[in-house]
Tab-separated table of C-alpha atoms and ligand atoms in Angstrom:
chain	number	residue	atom	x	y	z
A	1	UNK	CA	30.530	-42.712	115.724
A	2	UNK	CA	33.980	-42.020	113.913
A	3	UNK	CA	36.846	-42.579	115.456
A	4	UNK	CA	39.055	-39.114	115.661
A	5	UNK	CA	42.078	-40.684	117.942
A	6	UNK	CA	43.425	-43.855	117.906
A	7	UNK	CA	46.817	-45.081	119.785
A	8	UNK	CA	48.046	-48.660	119.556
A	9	UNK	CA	50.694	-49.257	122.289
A	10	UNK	CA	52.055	-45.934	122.256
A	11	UNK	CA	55.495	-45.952	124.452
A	12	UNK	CA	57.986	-43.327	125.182
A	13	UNK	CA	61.424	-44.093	126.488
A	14	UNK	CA	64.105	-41.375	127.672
A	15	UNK	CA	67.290	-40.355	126.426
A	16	UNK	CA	68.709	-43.343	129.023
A	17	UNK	CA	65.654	-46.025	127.656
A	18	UNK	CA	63.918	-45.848	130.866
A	19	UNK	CA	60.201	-46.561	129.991
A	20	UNK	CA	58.367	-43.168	130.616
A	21	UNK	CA	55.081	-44.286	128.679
A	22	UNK	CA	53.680	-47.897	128.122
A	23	UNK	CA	51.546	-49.400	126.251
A	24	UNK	CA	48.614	-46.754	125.834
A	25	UNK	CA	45.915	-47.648	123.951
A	26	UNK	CA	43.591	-44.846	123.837
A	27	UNK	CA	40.196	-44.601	121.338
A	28	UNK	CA	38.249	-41.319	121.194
A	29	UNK	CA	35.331	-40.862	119.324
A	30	UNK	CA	33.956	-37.448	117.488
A	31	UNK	CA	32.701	-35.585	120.391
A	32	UNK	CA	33.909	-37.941	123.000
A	33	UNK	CA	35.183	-35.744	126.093
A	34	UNK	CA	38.021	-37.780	128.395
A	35	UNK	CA	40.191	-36.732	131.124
A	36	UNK	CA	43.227	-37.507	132.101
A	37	UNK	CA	44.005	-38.247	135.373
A	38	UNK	CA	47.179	-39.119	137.636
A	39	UNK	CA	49.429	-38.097	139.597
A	40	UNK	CA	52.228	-35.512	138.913
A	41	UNK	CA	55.104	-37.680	136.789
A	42	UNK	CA	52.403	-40.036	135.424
A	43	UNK	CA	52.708	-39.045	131.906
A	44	UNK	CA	49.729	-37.191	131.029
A	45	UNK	CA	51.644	-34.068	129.334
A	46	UNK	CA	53.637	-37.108	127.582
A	47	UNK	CA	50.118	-38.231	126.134
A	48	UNK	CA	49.717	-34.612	125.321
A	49	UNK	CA	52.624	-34.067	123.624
A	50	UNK	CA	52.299	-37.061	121.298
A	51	UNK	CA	48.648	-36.055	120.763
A	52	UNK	CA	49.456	-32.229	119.583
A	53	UNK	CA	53.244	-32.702	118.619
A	54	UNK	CA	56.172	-31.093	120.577
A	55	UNK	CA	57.366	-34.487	121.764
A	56	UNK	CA	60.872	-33.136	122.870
A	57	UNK	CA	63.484	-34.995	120.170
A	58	UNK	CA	65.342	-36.638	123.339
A	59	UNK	CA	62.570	-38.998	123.527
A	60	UNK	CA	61.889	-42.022	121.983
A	61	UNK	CA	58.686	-42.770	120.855
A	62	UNK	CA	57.418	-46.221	119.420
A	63	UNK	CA	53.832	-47.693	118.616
A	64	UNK	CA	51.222	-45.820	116.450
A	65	UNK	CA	48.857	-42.893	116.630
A	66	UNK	CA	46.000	-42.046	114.277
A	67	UNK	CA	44.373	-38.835	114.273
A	68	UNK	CA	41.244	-38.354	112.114
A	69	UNK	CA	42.203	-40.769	110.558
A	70	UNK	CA	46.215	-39.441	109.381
A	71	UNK	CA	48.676	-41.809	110.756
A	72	UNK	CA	51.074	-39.333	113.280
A	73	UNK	CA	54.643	-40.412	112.540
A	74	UNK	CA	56.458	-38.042	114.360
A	75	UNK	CA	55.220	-34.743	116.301
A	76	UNK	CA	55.809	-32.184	112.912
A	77	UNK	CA	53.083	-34.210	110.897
A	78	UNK	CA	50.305	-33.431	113.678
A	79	UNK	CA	48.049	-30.691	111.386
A	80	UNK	CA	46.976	-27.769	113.143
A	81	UNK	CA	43.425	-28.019	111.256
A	82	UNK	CA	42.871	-31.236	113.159
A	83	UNK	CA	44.588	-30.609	116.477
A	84	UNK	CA	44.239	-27.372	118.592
A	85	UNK	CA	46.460	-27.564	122.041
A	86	UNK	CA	46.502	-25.533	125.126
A	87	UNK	CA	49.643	-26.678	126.961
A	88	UNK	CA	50.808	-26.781	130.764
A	89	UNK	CA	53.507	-23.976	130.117
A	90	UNK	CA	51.889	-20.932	127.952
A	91	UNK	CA	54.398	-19.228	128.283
A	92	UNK	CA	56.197	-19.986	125.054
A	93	UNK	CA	53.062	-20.911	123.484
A	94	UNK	CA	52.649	-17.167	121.950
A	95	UNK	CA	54.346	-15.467	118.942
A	96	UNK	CA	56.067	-12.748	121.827
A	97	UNK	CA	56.163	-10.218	118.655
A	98	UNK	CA	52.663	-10.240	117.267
A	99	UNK	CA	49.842	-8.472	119.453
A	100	UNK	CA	47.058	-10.834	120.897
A	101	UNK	CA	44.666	-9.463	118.383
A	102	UNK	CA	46.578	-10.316	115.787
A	103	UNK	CA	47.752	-13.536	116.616
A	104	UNK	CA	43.537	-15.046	117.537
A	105	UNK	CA	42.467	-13.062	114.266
A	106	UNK	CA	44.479	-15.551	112.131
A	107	UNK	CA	42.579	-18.899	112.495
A	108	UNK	CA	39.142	-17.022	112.180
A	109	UNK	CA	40.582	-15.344	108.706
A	110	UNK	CA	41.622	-18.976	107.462
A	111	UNK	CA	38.484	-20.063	108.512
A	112	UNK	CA	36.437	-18.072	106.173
A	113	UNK	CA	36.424	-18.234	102.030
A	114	UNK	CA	38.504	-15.859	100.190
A	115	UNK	CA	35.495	-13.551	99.525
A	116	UNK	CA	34.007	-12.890	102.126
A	117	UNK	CA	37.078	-12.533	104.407
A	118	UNK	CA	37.630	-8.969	103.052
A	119	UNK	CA	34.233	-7.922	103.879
A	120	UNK	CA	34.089	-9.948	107.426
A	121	UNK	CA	37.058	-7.998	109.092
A	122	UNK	CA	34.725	-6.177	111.315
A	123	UNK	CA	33.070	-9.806	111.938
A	124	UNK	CA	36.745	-11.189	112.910
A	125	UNK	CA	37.237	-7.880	115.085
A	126	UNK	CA	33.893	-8.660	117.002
A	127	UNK	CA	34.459	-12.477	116.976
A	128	UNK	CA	37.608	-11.755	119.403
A	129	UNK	CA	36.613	-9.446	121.419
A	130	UNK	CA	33.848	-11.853	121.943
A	131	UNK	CA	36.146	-15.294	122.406
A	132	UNK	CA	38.103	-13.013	124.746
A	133	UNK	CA	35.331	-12.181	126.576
A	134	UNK	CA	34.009	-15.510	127.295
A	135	UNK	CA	37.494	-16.476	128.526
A	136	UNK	CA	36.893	-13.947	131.280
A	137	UNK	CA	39.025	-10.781	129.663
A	138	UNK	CA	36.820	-8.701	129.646
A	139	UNK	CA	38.736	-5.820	128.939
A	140	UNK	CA	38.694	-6.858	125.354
A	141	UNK	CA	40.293	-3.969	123.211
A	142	UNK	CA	43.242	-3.826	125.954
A	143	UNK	CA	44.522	-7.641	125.518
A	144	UNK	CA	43.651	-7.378	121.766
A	145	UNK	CA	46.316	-4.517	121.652
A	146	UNK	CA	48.778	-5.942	124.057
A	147	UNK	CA	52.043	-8.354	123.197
A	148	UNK	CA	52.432	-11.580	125.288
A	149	UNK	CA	55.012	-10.381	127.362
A	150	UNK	CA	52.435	-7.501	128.791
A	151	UNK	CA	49.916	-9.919	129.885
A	152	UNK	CA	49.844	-11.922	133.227
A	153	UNK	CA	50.537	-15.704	133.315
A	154	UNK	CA	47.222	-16.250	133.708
A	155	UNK	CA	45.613	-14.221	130.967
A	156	UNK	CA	48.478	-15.518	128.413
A	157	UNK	CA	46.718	-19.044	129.792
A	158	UNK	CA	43.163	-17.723	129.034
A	159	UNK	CA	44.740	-16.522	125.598
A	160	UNK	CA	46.068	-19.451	124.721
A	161	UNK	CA	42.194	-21.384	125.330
A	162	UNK	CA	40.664	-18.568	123.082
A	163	UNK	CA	43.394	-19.025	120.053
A	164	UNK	CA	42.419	-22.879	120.312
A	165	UNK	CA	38.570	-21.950	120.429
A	166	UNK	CA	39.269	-19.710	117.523
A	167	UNK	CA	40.487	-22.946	115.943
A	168	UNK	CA	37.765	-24.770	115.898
A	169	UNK	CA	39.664	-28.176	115.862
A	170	UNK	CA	38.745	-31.529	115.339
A	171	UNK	CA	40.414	-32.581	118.287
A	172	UNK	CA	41.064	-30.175	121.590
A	173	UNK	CA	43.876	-31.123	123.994
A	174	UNK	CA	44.309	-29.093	126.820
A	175	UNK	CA	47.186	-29.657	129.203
A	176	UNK	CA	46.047	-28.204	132.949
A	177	UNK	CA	44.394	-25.295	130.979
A	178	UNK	CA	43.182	-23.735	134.447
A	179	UNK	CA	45.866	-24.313	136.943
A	180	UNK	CA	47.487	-20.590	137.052
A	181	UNK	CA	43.831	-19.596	137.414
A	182	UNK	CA	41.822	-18.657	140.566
A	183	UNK	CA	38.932	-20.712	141.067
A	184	UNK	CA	36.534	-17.827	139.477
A	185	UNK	CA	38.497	-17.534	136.003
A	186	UNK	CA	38.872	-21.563	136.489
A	187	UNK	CA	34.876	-21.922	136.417
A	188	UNK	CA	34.436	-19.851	133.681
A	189	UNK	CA	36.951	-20.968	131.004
A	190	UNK	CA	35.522	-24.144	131.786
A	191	UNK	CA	32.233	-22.648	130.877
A	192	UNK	CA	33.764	-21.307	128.141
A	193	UNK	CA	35.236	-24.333	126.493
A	194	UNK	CA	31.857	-26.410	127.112
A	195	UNK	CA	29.826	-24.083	125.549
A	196	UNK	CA	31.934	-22.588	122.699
A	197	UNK	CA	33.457	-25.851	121.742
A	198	UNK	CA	31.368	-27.756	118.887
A	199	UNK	CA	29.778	-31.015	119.771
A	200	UNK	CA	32.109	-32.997	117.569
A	201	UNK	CA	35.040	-31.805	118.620
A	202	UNK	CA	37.214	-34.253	120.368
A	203	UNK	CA	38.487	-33.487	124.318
A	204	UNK	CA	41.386	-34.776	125.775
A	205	UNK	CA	41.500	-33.337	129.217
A	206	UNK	CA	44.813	-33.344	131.121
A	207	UNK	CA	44.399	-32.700	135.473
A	208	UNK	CA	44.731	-33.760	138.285
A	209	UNK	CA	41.766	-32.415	139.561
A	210	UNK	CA	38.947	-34.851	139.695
A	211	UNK	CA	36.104	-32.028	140.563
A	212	UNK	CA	37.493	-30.078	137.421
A	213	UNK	CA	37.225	-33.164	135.116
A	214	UNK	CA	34.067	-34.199	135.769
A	215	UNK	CA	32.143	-31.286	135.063
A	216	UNK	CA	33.676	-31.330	131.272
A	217	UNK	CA	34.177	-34.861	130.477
A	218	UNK	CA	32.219	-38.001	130.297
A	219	UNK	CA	35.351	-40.453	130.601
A	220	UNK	CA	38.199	-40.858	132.783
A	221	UNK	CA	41.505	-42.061	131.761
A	222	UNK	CA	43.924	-42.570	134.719
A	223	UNK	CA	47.399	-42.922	134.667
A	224	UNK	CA	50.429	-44.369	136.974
A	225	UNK	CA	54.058	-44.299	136.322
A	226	UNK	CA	53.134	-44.515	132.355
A	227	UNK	CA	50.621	-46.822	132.147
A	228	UNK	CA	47.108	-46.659	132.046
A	229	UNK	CA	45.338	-48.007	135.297
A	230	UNK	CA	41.532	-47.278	134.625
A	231	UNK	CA	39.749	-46.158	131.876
A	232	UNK	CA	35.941	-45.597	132.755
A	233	UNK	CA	32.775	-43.738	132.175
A	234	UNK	CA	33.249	-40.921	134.911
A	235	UNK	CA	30.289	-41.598	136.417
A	236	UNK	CA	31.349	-45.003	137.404
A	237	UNK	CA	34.806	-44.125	138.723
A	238	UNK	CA	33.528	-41.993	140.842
A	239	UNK	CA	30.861	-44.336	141.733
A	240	UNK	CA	33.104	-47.560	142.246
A	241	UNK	CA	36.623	-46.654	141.324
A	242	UNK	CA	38.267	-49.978	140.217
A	243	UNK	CA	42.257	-48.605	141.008
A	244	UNK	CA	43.474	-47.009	143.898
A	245	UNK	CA	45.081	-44.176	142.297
A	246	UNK	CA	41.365	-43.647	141.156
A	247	UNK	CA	40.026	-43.967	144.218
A	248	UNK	CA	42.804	-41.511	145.801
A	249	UNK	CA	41.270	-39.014	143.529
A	250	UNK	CA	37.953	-39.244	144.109
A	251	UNK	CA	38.665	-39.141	147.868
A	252	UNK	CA	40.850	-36.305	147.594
A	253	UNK	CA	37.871	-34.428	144.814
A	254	UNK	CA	35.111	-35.613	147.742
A	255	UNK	CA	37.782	-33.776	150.935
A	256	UNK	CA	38.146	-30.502	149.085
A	257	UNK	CA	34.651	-30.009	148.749
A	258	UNK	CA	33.829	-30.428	151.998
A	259	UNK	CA	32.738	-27.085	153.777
A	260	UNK	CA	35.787	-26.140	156.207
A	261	UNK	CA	34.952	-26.073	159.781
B	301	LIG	N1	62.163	-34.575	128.165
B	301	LIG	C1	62.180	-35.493	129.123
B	301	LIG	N2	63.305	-36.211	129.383
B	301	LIG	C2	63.321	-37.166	130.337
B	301	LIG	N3	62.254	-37.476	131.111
B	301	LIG	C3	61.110	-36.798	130.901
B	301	LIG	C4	61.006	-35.775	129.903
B	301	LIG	N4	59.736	-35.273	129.936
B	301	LIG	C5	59.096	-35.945	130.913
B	301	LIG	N5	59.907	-36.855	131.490
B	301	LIG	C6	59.559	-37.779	132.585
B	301	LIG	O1	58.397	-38.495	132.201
B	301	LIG	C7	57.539	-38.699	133.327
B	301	LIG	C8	56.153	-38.198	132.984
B	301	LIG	O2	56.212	-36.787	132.829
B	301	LIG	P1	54.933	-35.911	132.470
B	301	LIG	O3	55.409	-34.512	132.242
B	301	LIG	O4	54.159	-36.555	131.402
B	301	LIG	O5	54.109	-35.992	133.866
B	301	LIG	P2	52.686	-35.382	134.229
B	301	LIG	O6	51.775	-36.510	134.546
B	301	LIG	O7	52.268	-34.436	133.162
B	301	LIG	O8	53.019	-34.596	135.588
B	301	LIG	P3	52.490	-33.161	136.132
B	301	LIG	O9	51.141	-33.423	136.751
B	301	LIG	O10	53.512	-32.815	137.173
B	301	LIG	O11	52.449	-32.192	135.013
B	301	LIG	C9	58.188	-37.982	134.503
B	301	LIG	O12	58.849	-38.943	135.289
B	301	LIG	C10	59.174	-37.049	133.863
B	301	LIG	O13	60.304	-36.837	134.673
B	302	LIG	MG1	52.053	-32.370	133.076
């Protein structure tokens, strides 16, 4: 299998040098589907971050990260063929002037050769109503038509996991992709990204929600105060978790689905 992520003790210090990240080590393989786990302030949207650029400048990052294979030096050089994000905060994460149409018609234009992209506009039309569709917007023609500022929170989230679909990365990491999202639109963008993503594209899973995780991922990462605690197949953490925080989760994953009295 070929490795598509590679960090060698990755750390992040603030403005102040307090140590916000340390020491991550993280391998993915092509394919390979993780989560990240931990509790709010652990430093999974710093992982993210240095994963799919955006780092904010304040910070200060040391160690190294490899991404197919391209060494990432700082967070402009991450390549948007390799790396498709979804991040926590959407908001910002659309052009607010180009219509929705517009804006997930791009990657799927780039993605075709020169000659047949004149011929394949009708394709590209179909191809989003379609991507928006399996994001549960289902009123297609309406988003397609619509800026970012007329959509809801929620749909600019379910946007935003179309555009990176539309991508077709090498490498997929999505920052809470479902958390504005009732648990219906939850279940099926995550049907959505397992069965529109390729096979050998690379997940990197940000929650805190252990139910949500394992039903995409086959590894879980977890995190405290910047370091990594556990890193297992999921199946065994929830099985045996080794680290409390772990085992926190998968109690707390086990007590919501309990059926309320
Ligand atoms: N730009 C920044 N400047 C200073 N500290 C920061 C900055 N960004 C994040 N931090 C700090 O780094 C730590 C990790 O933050 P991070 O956003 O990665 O947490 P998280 O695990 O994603 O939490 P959540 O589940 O709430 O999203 C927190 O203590 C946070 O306050
Ligand atoms: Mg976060």
């Amino acid at each position: 299998m070929r490795t598509i992520i590679q960090t060698h003790e990755l750390s992040v210090r603030s403005e102040t040098g307090e140590p916000l990240l340390r020491d991550i080590s993280l391998h993915v393989e092509q394919g390979e589907r993780i989560a990240l786990l931990g509790r709010s302030g652990s430093g999974k949207s710093l992982i993210s971050s240095c994963l799919a650029g955006g780092l904010s400048p304040t910070l200060a990052r040391t160690g190294e990260i490899e991404i197919c294979g391209r060494r990432i030096r700082d967070s402009h050089s991450v390549s948007v063929r390799d790396v498709a994000a979804v991040r926590q905060d959407s908001s910002d994460a659309l052009n607010p002037l180009v219509r929705i149409g517009a804006q997930l018609m791009l990657p799927l234009k780039r993605g075709r050769s020169r000659v047949d992209r004149k011929a394949s506009g009708g394709a590209c039309d179909a191809h989003v109503l379609d991507l928006l569709d399996a994001v549960g917007l289902h009123d297609g023609h309406r988003i397609a038509r619509s800026f970012p500022a007329q959509l809801s929170g929620g749909q600019r989230q379910r946007v935003c996991i179309a555009l990176a679909l539309a991508c077709g990365p090498q490498v997929l990491v999505a920052d809470e992709p479902t958390t504005a999202l009732d648990v219906v639109s939850q279940a099926t963008v995550l049907s959505a990204l397992s069965s529109n993503l390729s096979p050998a594209t690379a997940v990197v899973f940000v929650t805190h929600d252990l139910s949500v995780a394992s039903g995409l991922c086959q590894r879980a990462v977890v995190l405290e105060a910047g370091r990594i605690v556990e890193d297992s197949a999921m199946r065994d953490l929830i099985a045996s978790p080794a680290h409390p925080t772990s085992a926190a989760l998968v109690t707390e994953a086990m007590r919501r689905s309990e059926p309320v009295s």
